[in-house]
PDB file of C-alpha atoms in Angstrom:
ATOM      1  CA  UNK A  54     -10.623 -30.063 -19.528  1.00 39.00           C
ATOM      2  CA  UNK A  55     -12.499 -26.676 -20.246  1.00 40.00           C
ATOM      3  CA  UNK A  56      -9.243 -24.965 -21.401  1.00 43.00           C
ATOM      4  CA  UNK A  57      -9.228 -21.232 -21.523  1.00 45.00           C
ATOM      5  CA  UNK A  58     -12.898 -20.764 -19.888  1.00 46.00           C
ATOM      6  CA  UNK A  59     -12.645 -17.965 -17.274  1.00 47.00           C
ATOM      7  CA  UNK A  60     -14.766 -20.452 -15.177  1.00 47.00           C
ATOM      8  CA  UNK A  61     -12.658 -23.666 -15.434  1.00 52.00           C
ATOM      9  CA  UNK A  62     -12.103 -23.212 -11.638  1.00 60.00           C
ATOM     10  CA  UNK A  63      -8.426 -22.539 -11.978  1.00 75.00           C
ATOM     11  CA  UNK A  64      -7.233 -19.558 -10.043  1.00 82.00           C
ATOM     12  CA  UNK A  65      -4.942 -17.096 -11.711  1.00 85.00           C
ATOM     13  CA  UNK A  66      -1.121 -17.153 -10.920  1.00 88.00           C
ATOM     14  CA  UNK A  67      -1.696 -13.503  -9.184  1.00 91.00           C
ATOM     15  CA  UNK A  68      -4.571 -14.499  -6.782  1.00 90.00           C
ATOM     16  CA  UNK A  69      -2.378 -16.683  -5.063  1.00 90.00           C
ATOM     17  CA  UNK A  70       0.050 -14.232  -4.380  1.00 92.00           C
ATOM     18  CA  UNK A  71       0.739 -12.298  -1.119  1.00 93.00           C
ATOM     19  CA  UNK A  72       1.005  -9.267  -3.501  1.00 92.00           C
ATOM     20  CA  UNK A  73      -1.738  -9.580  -5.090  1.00 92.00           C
ATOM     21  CA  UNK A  74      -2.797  -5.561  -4.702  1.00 93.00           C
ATOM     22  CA  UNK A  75       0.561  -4.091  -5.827  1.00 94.00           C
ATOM     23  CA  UNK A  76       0.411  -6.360  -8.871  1.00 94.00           C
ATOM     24  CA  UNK A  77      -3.259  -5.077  -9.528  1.00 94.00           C
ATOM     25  CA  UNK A  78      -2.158  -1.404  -8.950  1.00 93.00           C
ATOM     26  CA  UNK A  79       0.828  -1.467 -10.936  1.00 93.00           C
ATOM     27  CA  UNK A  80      -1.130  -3.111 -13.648  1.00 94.00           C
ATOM     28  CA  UNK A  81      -3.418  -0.353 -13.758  1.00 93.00           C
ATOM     29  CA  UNK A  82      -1.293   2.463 -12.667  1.00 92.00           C
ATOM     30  CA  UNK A  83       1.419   1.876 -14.754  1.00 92.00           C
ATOM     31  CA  UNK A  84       3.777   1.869 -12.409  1.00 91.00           C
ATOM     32  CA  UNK A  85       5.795  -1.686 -14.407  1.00 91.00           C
ATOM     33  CA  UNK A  86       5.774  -2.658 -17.938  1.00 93.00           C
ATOM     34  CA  UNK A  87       3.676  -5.758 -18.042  1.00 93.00           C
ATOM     35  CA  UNK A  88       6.872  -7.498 -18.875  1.00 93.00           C
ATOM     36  CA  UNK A  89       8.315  -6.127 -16.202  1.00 94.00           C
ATOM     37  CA  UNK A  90       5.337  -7.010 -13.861  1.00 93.00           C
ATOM     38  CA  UNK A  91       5.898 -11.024 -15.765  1.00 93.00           C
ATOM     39  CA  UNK A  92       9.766 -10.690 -15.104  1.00 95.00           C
ATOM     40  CA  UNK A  93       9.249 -10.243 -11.176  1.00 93.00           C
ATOM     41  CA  UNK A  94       6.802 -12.588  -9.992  1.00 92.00           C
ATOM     42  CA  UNK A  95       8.150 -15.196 -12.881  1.00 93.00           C
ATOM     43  CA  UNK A  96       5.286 -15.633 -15.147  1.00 93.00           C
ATOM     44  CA  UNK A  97       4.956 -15.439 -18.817  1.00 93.00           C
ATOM     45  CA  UNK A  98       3.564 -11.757 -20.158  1.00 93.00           C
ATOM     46  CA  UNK A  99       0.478 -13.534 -21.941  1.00 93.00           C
ATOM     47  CA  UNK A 100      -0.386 -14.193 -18.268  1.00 92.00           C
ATOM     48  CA  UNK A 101      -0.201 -10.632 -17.206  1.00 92.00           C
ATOM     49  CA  UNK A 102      -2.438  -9.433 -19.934  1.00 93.00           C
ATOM     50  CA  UNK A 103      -5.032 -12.334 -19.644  1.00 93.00           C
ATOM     51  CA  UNK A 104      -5.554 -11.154 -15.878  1.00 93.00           C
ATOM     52  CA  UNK A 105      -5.745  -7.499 -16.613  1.00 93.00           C
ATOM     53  CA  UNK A 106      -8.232  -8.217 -19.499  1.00 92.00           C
ATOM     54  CA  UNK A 107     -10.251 -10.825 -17.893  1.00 90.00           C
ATOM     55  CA  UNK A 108      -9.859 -10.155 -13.835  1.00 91.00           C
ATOM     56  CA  UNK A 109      -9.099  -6.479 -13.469  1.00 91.00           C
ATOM     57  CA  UNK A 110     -12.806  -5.205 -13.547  1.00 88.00           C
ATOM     58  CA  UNK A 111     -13.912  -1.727 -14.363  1.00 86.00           C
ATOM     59  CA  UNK A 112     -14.949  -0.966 -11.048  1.00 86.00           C
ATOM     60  CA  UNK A 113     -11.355  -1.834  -9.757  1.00 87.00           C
ATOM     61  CA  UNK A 114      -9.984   0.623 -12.365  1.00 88.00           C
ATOM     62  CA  UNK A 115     -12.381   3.300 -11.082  1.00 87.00           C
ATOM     63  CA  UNK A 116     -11.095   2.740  -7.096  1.00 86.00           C
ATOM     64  CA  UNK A 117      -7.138   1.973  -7.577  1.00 88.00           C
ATOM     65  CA  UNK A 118      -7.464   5.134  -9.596  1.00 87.00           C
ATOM     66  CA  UNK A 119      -9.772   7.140  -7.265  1.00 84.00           C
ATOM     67  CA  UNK A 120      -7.430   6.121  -4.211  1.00 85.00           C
ATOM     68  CA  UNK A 121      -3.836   6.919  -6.440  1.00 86.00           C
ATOM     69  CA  UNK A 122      -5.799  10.754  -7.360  1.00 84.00           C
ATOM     70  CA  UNK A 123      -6.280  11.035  -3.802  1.00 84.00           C
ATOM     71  CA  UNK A 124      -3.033   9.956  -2.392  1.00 83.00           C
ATOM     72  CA  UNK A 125      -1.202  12.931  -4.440  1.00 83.00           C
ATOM     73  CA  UNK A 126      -3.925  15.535  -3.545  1.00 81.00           C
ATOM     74  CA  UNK A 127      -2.979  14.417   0.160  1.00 81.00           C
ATOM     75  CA  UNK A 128       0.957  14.245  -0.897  1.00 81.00           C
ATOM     76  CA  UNK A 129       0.584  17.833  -2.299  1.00 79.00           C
ATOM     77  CA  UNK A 130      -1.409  19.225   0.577  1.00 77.00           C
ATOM     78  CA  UNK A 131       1.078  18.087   3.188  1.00 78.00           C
ATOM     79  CA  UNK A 132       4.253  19.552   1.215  1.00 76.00           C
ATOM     80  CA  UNK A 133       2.614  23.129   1.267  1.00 72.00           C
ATOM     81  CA  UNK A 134       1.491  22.596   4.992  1.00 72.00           C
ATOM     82  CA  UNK A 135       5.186  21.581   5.901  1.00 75.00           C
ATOM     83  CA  UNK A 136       6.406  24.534   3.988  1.00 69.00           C
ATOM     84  CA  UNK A 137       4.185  27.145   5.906  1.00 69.00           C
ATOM     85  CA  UNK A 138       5.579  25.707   9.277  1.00 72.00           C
ATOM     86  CA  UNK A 139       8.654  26.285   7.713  1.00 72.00           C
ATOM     87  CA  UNK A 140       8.309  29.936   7.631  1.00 70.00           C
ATOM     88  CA  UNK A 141       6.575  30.341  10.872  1.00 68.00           C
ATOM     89  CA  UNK A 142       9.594  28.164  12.624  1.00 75.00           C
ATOM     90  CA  UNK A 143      11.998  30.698  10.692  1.00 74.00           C
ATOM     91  CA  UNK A 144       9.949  33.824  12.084  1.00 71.00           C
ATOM     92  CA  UNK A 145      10.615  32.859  15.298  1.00 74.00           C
ATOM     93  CA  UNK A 146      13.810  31.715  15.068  1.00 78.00           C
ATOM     94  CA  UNK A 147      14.957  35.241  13.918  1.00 73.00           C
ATOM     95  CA  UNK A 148      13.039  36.561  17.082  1.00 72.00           C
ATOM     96  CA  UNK A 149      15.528  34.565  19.242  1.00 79.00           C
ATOM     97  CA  UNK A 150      18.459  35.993  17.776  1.00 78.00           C
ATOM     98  CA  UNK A 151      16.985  39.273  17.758  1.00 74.00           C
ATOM     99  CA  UNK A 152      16.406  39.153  21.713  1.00 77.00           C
ATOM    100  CA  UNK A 153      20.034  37.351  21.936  1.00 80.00           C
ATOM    101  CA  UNK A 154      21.532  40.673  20.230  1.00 76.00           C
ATOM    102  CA  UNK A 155      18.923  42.944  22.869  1.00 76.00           C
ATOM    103  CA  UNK A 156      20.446  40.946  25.965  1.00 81.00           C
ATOM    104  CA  UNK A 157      23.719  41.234  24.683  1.00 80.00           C
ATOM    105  CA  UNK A 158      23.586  45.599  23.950  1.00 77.00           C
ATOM    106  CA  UNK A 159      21.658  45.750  27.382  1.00 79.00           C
ATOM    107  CA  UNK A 160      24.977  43.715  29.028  1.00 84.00           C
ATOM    108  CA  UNK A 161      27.687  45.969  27.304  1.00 82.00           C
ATOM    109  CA  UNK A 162      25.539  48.942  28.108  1.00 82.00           C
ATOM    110  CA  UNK A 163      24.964  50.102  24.246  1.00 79.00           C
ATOM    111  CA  UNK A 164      21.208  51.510  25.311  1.00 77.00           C
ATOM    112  CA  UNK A 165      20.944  52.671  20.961  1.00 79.00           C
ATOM    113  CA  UNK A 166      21.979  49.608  20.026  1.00 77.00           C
ATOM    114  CA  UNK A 167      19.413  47.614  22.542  1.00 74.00           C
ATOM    115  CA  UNK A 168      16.520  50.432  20.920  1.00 75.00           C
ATOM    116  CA  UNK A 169      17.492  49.680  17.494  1.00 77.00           C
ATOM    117  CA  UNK A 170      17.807  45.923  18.308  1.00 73.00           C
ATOM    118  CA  UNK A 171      13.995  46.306  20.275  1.00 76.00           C
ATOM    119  CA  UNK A 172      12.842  48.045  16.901  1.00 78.00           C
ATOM    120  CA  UNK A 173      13.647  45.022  14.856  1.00 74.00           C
ATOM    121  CA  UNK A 174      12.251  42.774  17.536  1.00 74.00           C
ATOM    122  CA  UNK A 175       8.626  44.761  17.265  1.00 76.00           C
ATOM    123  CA  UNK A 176       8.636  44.063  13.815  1.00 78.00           C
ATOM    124  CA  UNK A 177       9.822  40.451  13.666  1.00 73.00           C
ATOM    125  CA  UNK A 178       6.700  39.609  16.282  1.00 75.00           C
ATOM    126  CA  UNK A 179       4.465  41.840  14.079  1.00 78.00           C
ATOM    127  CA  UNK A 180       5.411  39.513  10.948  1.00 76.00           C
ATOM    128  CA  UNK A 181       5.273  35.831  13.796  1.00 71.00           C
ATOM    129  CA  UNK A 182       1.642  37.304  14.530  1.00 71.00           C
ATOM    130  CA  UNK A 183       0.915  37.763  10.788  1.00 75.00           C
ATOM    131  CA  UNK A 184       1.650  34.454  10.147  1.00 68.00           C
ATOM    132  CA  UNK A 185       0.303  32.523  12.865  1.00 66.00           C
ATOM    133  CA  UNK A 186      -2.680  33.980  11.678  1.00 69.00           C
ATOM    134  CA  UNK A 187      -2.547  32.585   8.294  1.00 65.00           C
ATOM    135  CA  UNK A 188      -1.362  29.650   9.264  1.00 60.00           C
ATOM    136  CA  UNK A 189      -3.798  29.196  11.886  1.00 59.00           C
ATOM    137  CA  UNK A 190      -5.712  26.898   9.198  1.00 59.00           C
ATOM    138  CA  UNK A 191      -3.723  23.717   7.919  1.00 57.00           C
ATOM    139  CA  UNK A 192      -4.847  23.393   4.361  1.00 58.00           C
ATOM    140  CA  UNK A 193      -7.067  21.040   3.989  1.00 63.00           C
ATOM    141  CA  UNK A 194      -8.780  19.189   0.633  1.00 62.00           C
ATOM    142  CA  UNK A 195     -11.812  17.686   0.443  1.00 65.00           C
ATOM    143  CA  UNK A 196     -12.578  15.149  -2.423  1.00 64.00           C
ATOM    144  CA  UNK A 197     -16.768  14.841  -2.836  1.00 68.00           C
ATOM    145  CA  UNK A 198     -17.914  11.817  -5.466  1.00 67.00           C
ATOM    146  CA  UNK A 199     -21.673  13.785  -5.563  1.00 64.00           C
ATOM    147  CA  UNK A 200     -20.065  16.337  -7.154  1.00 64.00           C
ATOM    148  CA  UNK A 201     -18.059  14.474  -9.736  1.00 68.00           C
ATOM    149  CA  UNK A 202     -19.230  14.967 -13.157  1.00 71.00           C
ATOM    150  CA  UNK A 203     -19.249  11.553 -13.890  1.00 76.00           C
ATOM    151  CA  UNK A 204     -21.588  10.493 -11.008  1.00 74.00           C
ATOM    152  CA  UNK A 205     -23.875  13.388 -11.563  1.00 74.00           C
ATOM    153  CA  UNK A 206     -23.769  12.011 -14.958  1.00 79.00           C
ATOM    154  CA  UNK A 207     -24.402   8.240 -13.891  1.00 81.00           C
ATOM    155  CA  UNK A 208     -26.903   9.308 -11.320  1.00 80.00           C
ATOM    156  CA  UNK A 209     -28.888  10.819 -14.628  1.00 82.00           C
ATOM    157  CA  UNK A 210     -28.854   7.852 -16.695  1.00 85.00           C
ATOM    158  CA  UNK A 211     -29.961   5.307 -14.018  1.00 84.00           C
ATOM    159  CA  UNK A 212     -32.868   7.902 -12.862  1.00 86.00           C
ATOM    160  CA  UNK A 213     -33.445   8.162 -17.291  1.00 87.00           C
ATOM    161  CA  UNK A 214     -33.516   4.589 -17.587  1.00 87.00           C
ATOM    162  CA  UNK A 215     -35.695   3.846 -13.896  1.00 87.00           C
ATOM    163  CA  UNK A 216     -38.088   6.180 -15.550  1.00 88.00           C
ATOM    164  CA  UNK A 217     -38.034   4.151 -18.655  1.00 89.00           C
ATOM    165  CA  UNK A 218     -38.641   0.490 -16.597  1.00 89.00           C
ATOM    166  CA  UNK A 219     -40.216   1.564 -13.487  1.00 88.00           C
ATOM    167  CA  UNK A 220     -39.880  -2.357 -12.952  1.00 89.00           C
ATOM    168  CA  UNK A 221     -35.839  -1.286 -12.396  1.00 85.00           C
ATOM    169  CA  UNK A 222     -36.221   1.035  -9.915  1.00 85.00           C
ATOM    170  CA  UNK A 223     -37.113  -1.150  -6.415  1.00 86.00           C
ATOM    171  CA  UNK A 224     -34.117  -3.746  -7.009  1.00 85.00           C
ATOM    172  CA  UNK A 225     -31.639  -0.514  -7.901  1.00 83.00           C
ATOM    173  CA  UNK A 226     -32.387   1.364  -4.548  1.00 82.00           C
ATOM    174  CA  UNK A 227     -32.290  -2.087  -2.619  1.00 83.00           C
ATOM    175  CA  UNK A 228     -28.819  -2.866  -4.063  1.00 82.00           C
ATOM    176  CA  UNK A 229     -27.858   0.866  -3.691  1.00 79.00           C
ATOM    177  CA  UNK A 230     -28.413   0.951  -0.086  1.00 78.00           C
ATOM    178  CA  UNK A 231     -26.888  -2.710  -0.047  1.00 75.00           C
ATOM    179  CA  UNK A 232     -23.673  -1.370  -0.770  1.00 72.00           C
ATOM    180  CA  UNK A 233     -24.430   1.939   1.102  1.00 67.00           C
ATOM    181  CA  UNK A 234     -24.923   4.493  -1.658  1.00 66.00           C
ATOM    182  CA  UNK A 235     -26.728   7.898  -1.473  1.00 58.00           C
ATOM    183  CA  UNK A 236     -30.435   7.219  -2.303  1.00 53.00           C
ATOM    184  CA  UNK A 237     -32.359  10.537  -1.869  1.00 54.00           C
ATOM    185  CA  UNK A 238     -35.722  11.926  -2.153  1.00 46.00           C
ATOM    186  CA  UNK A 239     -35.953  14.644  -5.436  1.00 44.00           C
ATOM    187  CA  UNK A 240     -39.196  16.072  -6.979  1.00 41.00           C
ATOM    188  CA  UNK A 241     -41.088  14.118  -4.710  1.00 41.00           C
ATOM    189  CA  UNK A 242     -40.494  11.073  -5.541  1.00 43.00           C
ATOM    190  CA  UNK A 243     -37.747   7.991  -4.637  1.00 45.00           C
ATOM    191  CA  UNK A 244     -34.315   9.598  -6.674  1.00 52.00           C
ATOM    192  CA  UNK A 245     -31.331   8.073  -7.399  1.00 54.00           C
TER     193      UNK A 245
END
């Protein structure tokens, strides 16, 4: 028996399980204690931290936290879109009443009250029309990896250290554009 070799073959307690993704995320997010995580799914807590230091890879950090970042920027942008239709669905509720009150002064023959009423009407639709208009555009947020600081940063080093082993470069851009990642032209030649 190969004991605790990460290649003995064995799959972990948490691959086997349905899920297997919350697990990962709540490891990582710290949404659970690890003992808490070990309490649940009825494992010991050595096990919990032997799969988060031995099968949680960096790159599954990087997306579990990339996805959580973008899940609250989406949360957040929906709560102030919701609120804005909340104002506009006030506006013209009040514009309803307002032309209730009209209908009613125009029925009972009270022709200052109907003016006055018309008044506040004209400036009720002044304030809907305002706010259609800046509501007309739902906000919207728009998360770009190029621009991140650390890819600009990682794009650097891999062009620093292609430059270093031109050797590197060919099987870089093949794997690159394997897994579908921006390759472009700069300073005319192949950039990272």
């Amino acid at each position: 028996m190969k004991g605790g070799n990460k290649n003995s073959g064995r799959r972990a307690v948490i691959d086997m399980r349905p899920d297997k993704q919350e697990i990962i995320k709540d490891i990582v997010l710290g949404r659970r204690t690890l003992t808490e995580i070990a309490k649940r799914i009825g494992v010991d807590l050595t096990t919990i931290q032997r799969y988060r230091d031995n099968k949680i890879t960096e790159e599954m950090r990087r997306a579990i936290m990339a996805e959580q970042r973008i899940r609250q920027v989406e949360a957040e942008t929906e709560i102030v879109n919701e609120d804005r239709m909340d104002v506009a669905n006030t506006y013209e509720a009040l514009a309803r009443r307002v032309e209730k009150l009209i209908t009613k002064a125009e029925q009972n023959e009270d022709d200052a009250f109907a003016l006055a009423a018309m008044e506040g009407l004209r400036k009720v639709l002044r304030d809907i029309a305002t706010m259609q208009g800046k509501l007309a555009t739902a906000l919207t947020v728009n998360v770009t990896l190029a621009e991140a600081k650390e890819w600009v940063t990682l794009r650097r080093i891999l062009q620093e250290v292609c430059d270093e082993v031109p050797a590197a470069r060919e099987p870089l851009l093949r794997r690159m554009r394997h897994h579908v990642l921006s390759v472009t032209k700069e300073d005319g030649g192949v950039g990272i």
